[in-house]
Amino acid sequence: MARPARIPCEEVLRSMKTVFRENGYDGASMADLAAKTGLAKAALYHHFPGGKEDMAAAVLDEISGWMKEHVLGPLSVPGVPREKLRRLSEALNEFYDGGQSSCLIGAFSIGEAMTLFQGRLGAAVRGLMAAIAKVLIEAEIPERVALSRAEDAVIRIQGALVVARALRDTRPFTRLLRRLPDDLLSALPDAVSDR
Amino acid sequence: MARPARIPCEEVLRSMKTVFRENGYDGASMADLAAKTGLAKAALYHHFPGGKEDMAAAVLDEISGWMKEHVLGPLSVPGVPREKLRRLSEALNEFYDGGQSSCLIGAFSIGEAMTLFQGRLGAAVRGLMAAIAKVLIEAEIPERVALSRAEDAVIRIQGALVVARALRDTRPFTRLLRRLPDDLLSALPDAVSDR
DNA sequence: GTCTATAATAGGATAGAC
DNA sequence: GTCTATCCTATTATAGAC
């Protein structure tokens, strides 16, 4: 056995994730992180010697793991496409807290964080797009259309989160998630759209 | 005549807009703003006594004016809907520099800026949505569908900017703009989508 | 591993000369 | 209107005791 699963560490990561989601990278201060985690700043540096950058990286990795387990994994497993997409909407609704929590892909794609984490951000977007496209291809949708729709889905998810926050109204996001499975699997028009 | 149009001020606003778009609100420092505008910090405070908050507000107001003139105005004027939507795409392409520049609605919807400017952000989103919906209604699209599609368009615009930055590839954004007019005016399916 | 205390620096803001 | 110089606070980061 490699390591005794450190339970408190998960709690610390959860708190840090909240701080970064609410404040972005530049807006999150060590004081914020210390307050939210309940640890002193020095204790945080003990666990994350690289400071804020290390903490943000750890949060992104933790999210990546959660996504692989709860989102990408279930999409890759054999199953009814529509049902899998319905569960995707549910998982996203949970992850983004019904549209109330921001996405770090958006929050970290400006300022210093953009240069620091561009690799992780791009990988996250590409991973989700690929997983959705795979389900659509499984549903007999031509690859080209599947890739286009998958990209559009990720675009809409990100955009709905922005719009929901700007309007202080989560309904644009929840509406989107409700329509997402049908939209992704809808019949092909006439090759007019989906170019 | 009220005032001799101050030309240099526009230049200063342009520079500040760039700084906020690249760094967000928390990530933009007075030093950044001074360097980019070529003015000393004290000179900036002379024009914007409220400091960074004043500067960001001025930038948002300037953008709001540009949008009204180059985006919302042309949409409200009599004309062929498809043609007006095509010009909308062109204006957005110009404003967001082909997808390379971020949108302050997204950048300012986290952290301190979110609470400071929530009114302006919501108004900007609602204004664009309403202008697009009006064109669709003009094109004989039922109001309910028009409102839904207009919301979706704004969502996609915001999302495509996020995705383009995360991927460091502007094509998702340019592709979106190209399809936007057709997508907005496409024939109604079966009342399956657009609920 | 966690704390208090503190160093070092960056950031926001102002004073006062020109 | 613009500058240099300065103040004060917040922020990052570390030292050293427990």
JSON list of N, CA and C in Angstrom, two decimals, chain A residues 65-120:
[
{"chain": "A", "resi": 65, "resn": "GLY", "atom": "N", "xyz": [-9.35, 14.87, -12.49]},
{"chain": "A", "resi": 65, "resn": "GLY", "atom": "CA", "xyz": [-9.66, 13.52, -12.01]},
{"chain": "A", "resi": 65, "resn": "GLY", "atom": "C", "xyz": [-11.15, 13.31, -11.83]},
{"chain": "A", "resi": 66, "resn": "TRP", "atom": "N", "xyz": [-11.81, 14.28, -11.24]},
{"chain": "A", "resi": 66, "resn": "TRP", "atom": "CA", "xyz": [-13.25, 14.17, -11.04]},
{"chain": "A", "resi": 66, "resn": "TRP", "atom": "C", "xyz": [-13.96, 14.07, -12.38]},
{"chain": "A", "resi": 67, "resn": "MET", "atom": "N", "xyz": [-13.54, 14.89, -13.32]},
{"chain": "A", "resi": 67, "resn": "MET", "atom": "CA", "xyz": [-14.16, 14.87, -14.65]},
{"chain": "A", "resi": 67, "resn": "MET", "atom": "C", "xyz": [-13.97, 13.52, -15.32]},
{"chain": "A", "resi": 68, "resn": "LYS", "atom": "N", "xyz": [-12.76, 13.00, -15.24]},
{"chain": "A", "resi": 68, "resn": "LYS", "atom": "CA", "xyz": [-12.50, 11.69, -15.86]},
{"chain": "A", "resi": 68, "resn": "LYS", "atom": "C", "xyz": [-13.39, 10.63, -15.24]},
{"chain": "A", "resi": 69, "resn": "GLU", "atom": "N", "xyz": [-13.54, 10.69, -13.94]},
{"chain": "A", "resi": 69, "resn": "GLU", "atom": "CA", "xyz": [-14.30, 9.65, -13.25]},
{"chain": "A", "resi": 69, "resn": "GLU", "atom": "C", "xyz": [-15.81, 9.81, -13.46]},
{"chain": "A", "resi": 70, "resn": "HIS", "atom": "N", "xyz": [-16.29, 11.03, -13.31]},
{"chain": "A", "resi": 70, "resn": "HIS", "atom": "CA", "xyz": [-17.74, 11.22, -13.31]},
{"chain": "A", "resi": 70, "resn": "HIS", "atom": "C", "xyz": [-18.33, 11.68, -14.64]},
{"chain": "A", "resi": 71, "resn": "VAL", "atom": "N", "xyz": [-17.49, 12.14, -15.56]},
{"chain": "A", "resi": 71, "resn": "VAL", "atom": "CA", "xyz": [-18.02, 12.65, -16.82]},
{"chain": "A", "resi": 71, "resn": "VAL", "atom": "C", "xyz": [-17.47, 11.86, -18.01]},
{"chain": "A", "resi": 72, "resn": "LEU", "atom": "N", "xyz": [-16.16, 11.90, -18.19]},
{"chain": "A", "resi": 72, "resn": "LEU", "atom": "CA", "xyz": [-15.58, 11.25, -19.37]},
{"chain": "A", "resi": 72, "resn": "LEU", "atom": "C", "xyz": [-15.72, 9.74, -19.28]},
{"chain": "A", "resi": 73, "resn": "GLY", "atom": "N", "xyz": [-15.51, 9.18, -18.11]},
{"chain": "A", "resi": 73, "resn": "GLY", "atom": "CA", "xyz": [-15.63, 7.74, -17.94]},
{"chain": "A", "resi": 73, "resn": "GLY", "atom": "C", "xyz": [-16.99, 7.21, -18.35]},
{"chain": "A", "resi": 74, "resn": "PRO", "atom": "N", "xyz": [-18.04, 7.68, -17.70]},
{"chain": "A", "resi": 74, "resn": "PRO", "atom": "CA", "xyz": [-19.39, 7.21, -18.04]},
{"chain": "A", "resi": 74, "resn": "PRO", "atom": "C", "xyz": [-19.74, 7.38, -19.52]},
{"chain": "A", "resi": 75, "resn": "LEU", "atom": "N", "xyz": [-19.14, 8.39, -20.18]},
{"chain": "A", "resi": 75, "resn": "LEU", "atom": "CA", "xyz": [-19.43, 8.58, -21.60]},
{"chain": "A", "resi": 75, "resn": "LEU", "atom": "C", "xyz": [-18.75, 7.51, -22.46]},
{"chain": "A", "resi": 76, "resn": "SER", "atom": "N", "xyz": [-17.66, 6.96, -21.95]},
{"chain": "A", "resi": 76, "resn": "SER", "atom": "CA", "xyz": [-16.89, 6.01, -22.75]},
{"chain": "A", "resi": 76, "resn": "SER", "atom": "C", "xyz": [-17.38, 4.58, -22.60]},
{"chain": "A", "resi": 77, "resn": "VAL", "atom": "N", "xyz": [-18.13, 4.34, -21.55]},
{"chain": "A", "resi": 77, "resn": "VAL", "atom": "CA", "xyz": [-18.62, 3.00, -21.25]},
{"chain": "A", "resi": 77, "resn": "VAL", "atom": "C", "xyz": [-19.77, 2.64, -22.19]},
{"chain": "A", "resi": 78, "resn": "PRO", "atom": "N", "xyz": [-19.95, 1.36, -22.53]},
{"chain": "A", "resi": 78, "resn": "PRO", "atom": "CA", "xyz": [-21.07, 0.99, -23.40]},
{"chain": "A", "resi": 78, "resn": "PRO", "atom": "C", "xyz": [-22.39, 1.42, -22.79]},
{"chain": "A", "resi": 79, "resn": "GLY", "atom": "N", "xyz": [-23.32, 1.85, -23.64]},
{"chain": "A", "resi": 79, "resn": "GLY", "atom": "CA", "xyz": [-24.61, 2.28, -23.13]},
{"chain": "A", "resi": 79, "resn": "GLY", "atom": "C", "xyz": [-25.41, 3.02, -24.18]},
{"chain": "A", "resi": 80, "resn": "VAL", "atom": "N", "xyz": [-26.64, 3.33, -23.86]},
{"chain": "A", "resi": 80, "resn": "VAL", "atom": "CA", "xyz": [-27.51, 4.05, -24.79]},
{"chain": "A", "resi": 80, "resn": "VAL", "atom": "C", "xyz": [-27.04, 5.50, -24.88]},
{"chain": "A", "resi": 81, "resn": "PRO", "atom": "N", "xyz": [-26.72, 5.98, -26.08]},
{"chain": "A", "resi": 81, "resn": "PRO", "atom": "CA", "xyz": [-26.20, 7.34, -26.21]},
{"chain": "A", "resi": 81, "resn": "PRO", "atom": "C", "xyz": [-27.06, 8.39, -25.52]},
{"chain": "A", "resi": 82, "resn": "ARG", "atom": "N", "xyz": [-28.36, 8.37, -25.77]},
{"chain": "A", "resi": 82, "resn": "ARG", "atom": "CA", "xyz": [-29.19, 9.41, -25.17]},
{"chain": "A", "resi": 82, "resn": "ARG", "atom": "C", "xyz": [-29.13, 9.37, -23.64]},
{"chain": "A", "resi": 83, "resn": "GLU", "atom": "N", "xyz": [-29.10, 8.17, -23.14]},
{"chain": "A", "resi": 83, "resn": "GLU", "atom": "CA", "xyz": [-29.05, 8.02, -21.67]},
{"chain": "A", "resi": 83, "resn": "GLU", "atom": "C", "xyz": [-27.71, 8.54, -21.13]},
{"chain": "A", "resi": 84, "resn": "LYS", "atom": "N", "xyz": [-26.65, 8.27, -21.85]},
{"chain": "A", "resi": 84, "resn": "LYS", "atom": "CA", "xyz": [-25.34, 8.74, -21.40]},
{"chain": "A", "resi": 84, "resn": "LYS", "atom": "C", "xyz": [-25.26, 10.27, -21.45]},
{"chain": "A", "resi": 85, "resn": "LEU", "atom": "N", "xyz": [-25.88, 10.84, -22.45]},
{"chain": "A", "resi": 85, "resn": "LEU", "atom": "CA", "xyz": [-25.85, 12.31, -22.55]},
{"chain": "A", "resi": 85, "resn": "LEU", "atom": "C", "xyz": [-26.72, 12.94, -21.47]},
{"chain": "A", "resi": 86, "resn": "ARG", "atom": "N", "xyz": [-27.78, 12.24, -21.11]},
{"chain": "A", "resi": 86, "resn": "ARG", "atom": "CA", "xyz": [-28.62, 12.74, -20.03]},
{"chain": "A", "resi": 86, "resn": "ARG", "atom": "C", "xyz": [-27.82, 12.75, -18.71]},
{"chain": "A", "resi": 87, "resn": "ARG", "atom": "N", "xyz": [-27.05, 11.70, -18.53]},
{"chain": "A", "resi": 87, "resn": "ARG", "atom": "CA", "xyz": [-26.23, 11.66, -17.29]},
{"chain": "A", "resi": 87, "resn": "ARG", "atom": "C", "xyz": [-25.11, 12.70, -17.36]},
{"chain": "A", "resi": 88, "resn": "LEU", "atom": "N", "xyz": [-24.65, 12.98, -18.58]},
{"chain": "A", "resi": 88, "resn": "LEU", "atom": "CA", "xyz": [-23.65, 14.05, -18.72]},
{"chain": "A", "resi": 88, "resn": "LEU", "atom": "C", "xyz": [-24.22, 15.38, -18.22]},
{"chain": "A", "resi": 89, "resn": "SER", "atom": "N", "xyz": [-25.44, 15.68, -18.64]},
{"chain": "A", "resi": 89, "resn": "SER", "atom": "CA", "xyz": [-26.08, 16.92, -18.19]},
{"chain": "A", "resi": 89, "resn": "SER", "atom": "C", "xyz": [-26.21, 16.94, -16.67]},
{"chain": "A", "resi": 90, "resn": "GLU", "atom": "N", "xyz": [-26.57, 15.81, -16.12]},
{"chain": "A", "resi": 90, "resn": "GLU", "atom": "CA", "xyz": [-26.71, 15.74, -14.66]},
{"chain": "A", "resi": 90, "resn": "GLU", "atom": "C", "xyz": [-25.38, 15.99, -13.97]},
{"chain": "A", "resi": 91, "resn": "ALA", "atom": "N", "xyz": [-24.33, 15.36, -14.50]},
{"chain": "A", "resi": 91, "resn": "ALA", "atom": "CA", "xyz": [-23.01, 15.53, -13.88]},
{"chain": "A", "resi": 91, "resn": "ALA", "atom": "C", "xyz": [-22.55, 16.99, -13.99]},
{"chain": "A", "resi": 92, "resn": "LEU", "atom": "N", "xyz": [-22.79, 17.60, -15.13]},
{"chain": "A", "resi": 92, "resn": "LEU", "atom": "CA", "xyz": [-22.39, 19.00, -15.31]},
{"chain": "A", "resi": 92, "resn": "LEU", "atom": "C", "xyz": [-23.20, 19.91, -14.40]},
{"chain": "A", "resi": 93, "resn": "ASN", "atom": "N", "xyz": [-24.46, 19.59, -14.26]},
{"chain": "A", "resi": 93, "resn": "ASN", "atom": "CA", "xyz": [-25.31, 20.38, -13.36]},
{"chain": "A", "resi": 93, "resn": "ASN", "atom": "C", "xyz": [-24.79, 20.32, -11.93]},
{"chain": "A", "resi": 94, "resn": "GLU", "atom": "N", "xyz": [-24.37, 19.13, -11.55]},
{"chain": "A", "resi": 94, "resn": "GLU", "atom": "CA", "xyz": [-23.81, 18.98, -10.21]},
{"chain": "A", "resi": 94, "resn": "GLU", "atom": "C", "xyz": [-22.48, 19.72, -10.08]},
{"chain": "A", "resi": 95, "resn": "PHE", "atom": "N", "xyz": [-21.64, 19.51, -11.07]},
{"chain": "A", "resi": 95, "resn": "PHE", "atom": "CA", "xyz": [-20.30, 20.11, -10.99]},
{"chain": "A", "resi": 95, "resn": "PHE", "atom": "C", "xyz": [-20.35, 21.62, -10.94]},
{"chain": "A", "resi": 96, "resn": "TYR", "atom": "N", "xyz": [-21.21, 22.22, -11.74]},
{"chain": "A", "resi": 96, "resn": "TYR", "atom": "CA", "xyz": [-21.30, 23.68, -11.77]},
{"chain": "A", "resi": 96, "resn": "TYR", "atom": "C", "xyz": [-22.38, 24.21, -10.84]},
{"chain": "A", "resi": 97, "resn": "ASP", "atom": "N", "xyz": [-22.84, 23.35, -9.97]},
{"chain": "A", "resi": 97, "resn": "ASP", "atom": "CA", "xyz": [-23.78, 23.77, -8.94]},
{"chain": "A", "resi": 97, "resn": "ASP", "atom": "C", "xyz": [-24.99, 24.49, -9.54]},
{"chain": "A", "resi": 98, "resn": "GLY", "atom": "N", "xyz": [-25.55, 23.85, -10.57]},
{"chain": "A", "resi": 98, "resn": "GLY", "atom": "CA", "xyz": [-26.74, 24.42, -11.19]},
{"chain": "A", "resi": 98, "resn": "GLY", "atom": "C", "xyz": [-26.49, 25.73, -11.91]},
{"chain": "A", "resi": 99, "resn": "GLY", "atom": "N", "xyz": [-25.23, 26.02, -12.22]},
{"chain": "A", "resi": 99, "resn": "GLY", "atom": "CA", "xyz": [-24.91, 27.24, -12.93]},
{"chain": "A", "resi": 99, "resn": "GLY", "atom": "C", "xyz": [-24.40, 28.36, -12.02]},
{"chain": "A", "resi": 100, "resn": "GLN", "atom": "N", "xyz": [-24.34, 28.06, -10.74]},
{"chain": "A", "resi": 100, "resn": "GLN", "atom": "CA", "xyz": [-23.89, 29.08, -9.79]},
{"chain": "A", "resi": 100, "resn": "GLN", "atom": "C", "xyz": [-22.37, 29.17, -9.68]},
{"chain": "A", "resi": 101, "resn": "SER", "atom": "N", "xyz": [-21.71, 28.06, -9.91]},
{"chain": "A", "resi": 101, "resn": "SER", "atom": "CA", "xyz": [-20.24, 28.06, -9.83]},
{"chain": "A", "resi": 101, "resn": "SER", "atom": "C", "xyz": [-19.63, 28.28, -11.19]},
{"chain": "A", "resi": 102, "resn": "SER", "atom": "N", "xyz": [-18.59, 29.06, -11.24]},
{"chain": "A", "resi": 102, "resn": "SER", "atom": "CA", "xyz": [-17.93, 29.31, -12.51]},
{"chain": "A", "resi": 102, "resn": "SER", "atom": "C", "xyz": [-17.05, 28.13, -12.90]},
{"chain": "A", "resi": 103, "resn": "CYS", "atom": "N", "xyz": [-16.57, 28.16, -14.11]},
{"chain": "A", "resi": 103, "resn": "CYS", "atom": "CA", "xyz": [-15.66, 27.12, -14.59]},
{"chain": "A", "resi": 103, "resn": "CYS", "atom": "C", "xyz": [-14.25, 27.70, -14.61]},
{"chain": "A", "resi": 104, "resn": "LEU", "atom": "N", "xyz": [-13.30, 26.92, -14.11]},
{"chain": "A", "resi": 104, "resn": "LEU", "atom": "CA", "xyz": [-11.93, 27.42, -14.07]},
{"chain": "A", "resi": 104, "resn": "LEU", "atom": "C", "xyz": [-11.32, 27.56, -15.46]},
{"chain": "A", "resi": 105, "resn": "ILE", "atom": "N", "xyz": [-11.90, 26.86, -16.43]},
{"chain": "A", "resi": 105, "resn": "ILE", "atom": "CA", "xyz": [-11.40, 27.03, -17.80]},
{"chain": "A", "resi": 105, "resn": "ILE", "atom": "C", "xyz": [-11.58, 28.49, -18.21]},
{"chain": "A", "resi": 106, "resn": "GLY", "atom": "N", "xyz": [-12.73, 29.02, -17.93]},
{"chain": "A", "resi": 106, "resn": "GLY", "atom": "CA", "xyz": [-12.97, 30.42, -18.24]},
{"chain": "A", "resi": 106, "resn": "GLY", "atom": "C", "xyz": [-12.21, 31.35, -17.32]},
{"chain": "A", "resi": 107, "resn": "ALA", "atom": "N", "xyz": [-12.24, 31.04, -16.03]},
{"chain": "A", "resi": 107, "resn": "ALA", "atom": "CA", "xyz": [-11.62, 31.93, -15.05]},
{"chain": "A", "resi": 107, "resn": "ALA", "atom": "C", "xyz": [-10.11, 32.01, -15.23]},
{"chain": "A", "resi": 108, "resn": "PHE", "atom": "N", "xyz": [-9.50, 30.90, -15.68]},
{"chain": "A", "resi": 108, "resn": "PHE", "atom": "CA", "xyz": [-8.05, 30.86, -15.81]},
{"chain": "A", "resi": 108, "resn": "PHE", "atom": "C", "xyz": [-7.57, 31.17, -17.22]},
{"chain": "A", "resi": 109, "resn": "SER", "atom": "N", "xyz": [-8.46, 31.57, -18.10]},
{"chain": "A", "resi": 109, "resn": "SER", "atom": "CA", "xyz": [-8.00, 31.83, -19.46]},
{"chain": "A", "resi": 109, "resn": "SER", "atom": "C", "xyz": [-7.76, 33.32, -19.70]},
{"chain": "A", "resi": 110, "resn": "ILE", "atom": "N", "xyz": [-7.59, 34.07, -18.62]},
{"chain": "A", "resi": 110, "resn": "ILE", "atom": "CA", "xyz": [-7.10, 35.44, -18.75]},
{"chain": "A", "resi": 110, "resn": "ILE", "atom": "C", "xyz": [-6.01, 35.66, -17.72]},
{"chain": "A", "resi": 111, "resn": "GLY", "atom": "N", "xyz": [-5.22, 36.68, -17.95]},
{"chain": "A", "resi": 111, "resn": "GLY", "atom": "CA", "xyz": [-4.18, 37.05, -16.99]},
{"chain": "A", "resi": 111, "resn": "GLY", "atom": "C", "xyz": [-3.05, 36.05, -16.90]},
{"chain": "A", "resi": 112, "resn": "GLU", "atom": "N", "xyz": [-2.42, 36.06, -15.74]},
{"chain": "A", "resi": 112, "resn": "GLU", "atom": "CA", "xyz": [-1.25, 35.22, -15.55]},
{"chain": "A", "resi": 112, "resn": "GLU", "atom": "C", "xyz": [-1.59, 33.74, -15.67]},
{"chain": "A", "resi": 113, "resn": "ALA", "atom": "N", "xyz": [-2.76, 33.37, -15.17]},
{"chain": "A", "resi": 113, "resn": "ALA", "atom": "CA", "xyz": [-3.16, 31.96, -15.19]},
{"chain": "A", "resi": 113, "resn": "ALA", "atom": "C", "xyz": [-3.17, 31.40, -16.60]},
{"chain": "A", "resi": 114, "resn": "MET", "atom": "N", "xyz": [-3.54, 32.24, -17.57]},
{"chain": "A", "resi": 114, "resn": "MET", "atom": "CA", "xyz": [-3.64, 31.74, -18.94]},
{"chain": "A", "resi": 114, "resn": "MET", "atom": "C", "xyz": [-2.29, 31.18, -19.40]},
{"chain": "A", "resi": 115, "resn": "THR", "atom": "N", "xyz": [-1.24, 31.90, -19.13]},
{"chain": "A", "resi": 115, "resn": "THR", "atom": "CA", "xyz": [0.07, 31.42, -19.56]},
{"chain": "A", "resi": 115, "resn": "THR", "atom": "C", "xyz": [0.54, 30.25, -18.69]},
{"chain": "A", "resi": 116, "resn": "LEU", "atom": "N", "xyz": [0.20, 30.30, -17.41]},
{"chain": "A", "resi": 116, "resn": "LEU", "atom": "CA", "xyz": [0.64, 29.23, -16.51]},
{"chain": "A", "resi": 116, "resn": "LEU", "atom": "C", "xyz": [-0.02, 27.89, -16.83]},
{"chain": "A", "resi": 117, "resn": "PHE", "atom": "N", "xyz": [-1.31, 27.94, -17.16]},
{"chain": "A", "resi": 117, "resn": "PHE", "atom": "CA", "xyz": [-2.08, 26.70, -17.24]},
{"chain": "A", "resi": 117, "resn": "PHE", "atom": "C", "xyz": [-2.66, 26.40, -18.61]},
{"chain": "A", "resi": 118, "resn": "GLN", "atom": "N", "xyz": [-2.16, 27.07, -19.62]},
{"chain": "A", "resi": 118, "resn": "GLN", "atom": "CA", "xyz": [-2.76, 26.88, -20.94]},
{"chain": "A", "resi": 118, "resn": "GLN", "atom": "C", "xyz": [-2.80, 25.42, -21.36]},
{"chain": "A", "resi": 119, "resn": "GLY", "atom": "N", "xyz": [-1.78, 24.65, -21.00]},
{"chain": "A", "resi": 119, "resn": "GLY", "atom": "CA", "xyz": [-1.78, 23.24, -21.35]},
{"chain": "A", "resi": 119, "resn": "GLY", "atom": "C", "xyz": [-2.95, 22.50, -20.75]},
{"chain": "A", "resi": 120, "resn": "ARG", "atom": "N", "xyz": [-3.16, 22.69, -19.45]},
{"chain": "A", "resi": 120, "resn": "ARG", "atom": "CA", "xyz": [-4.26, 22.02, -18.77]},
{"chain": "A", "resi": 120, "resn": "ARG", "atom": "C", "xyz": [-5.61, 22.47, -19.30]}
]
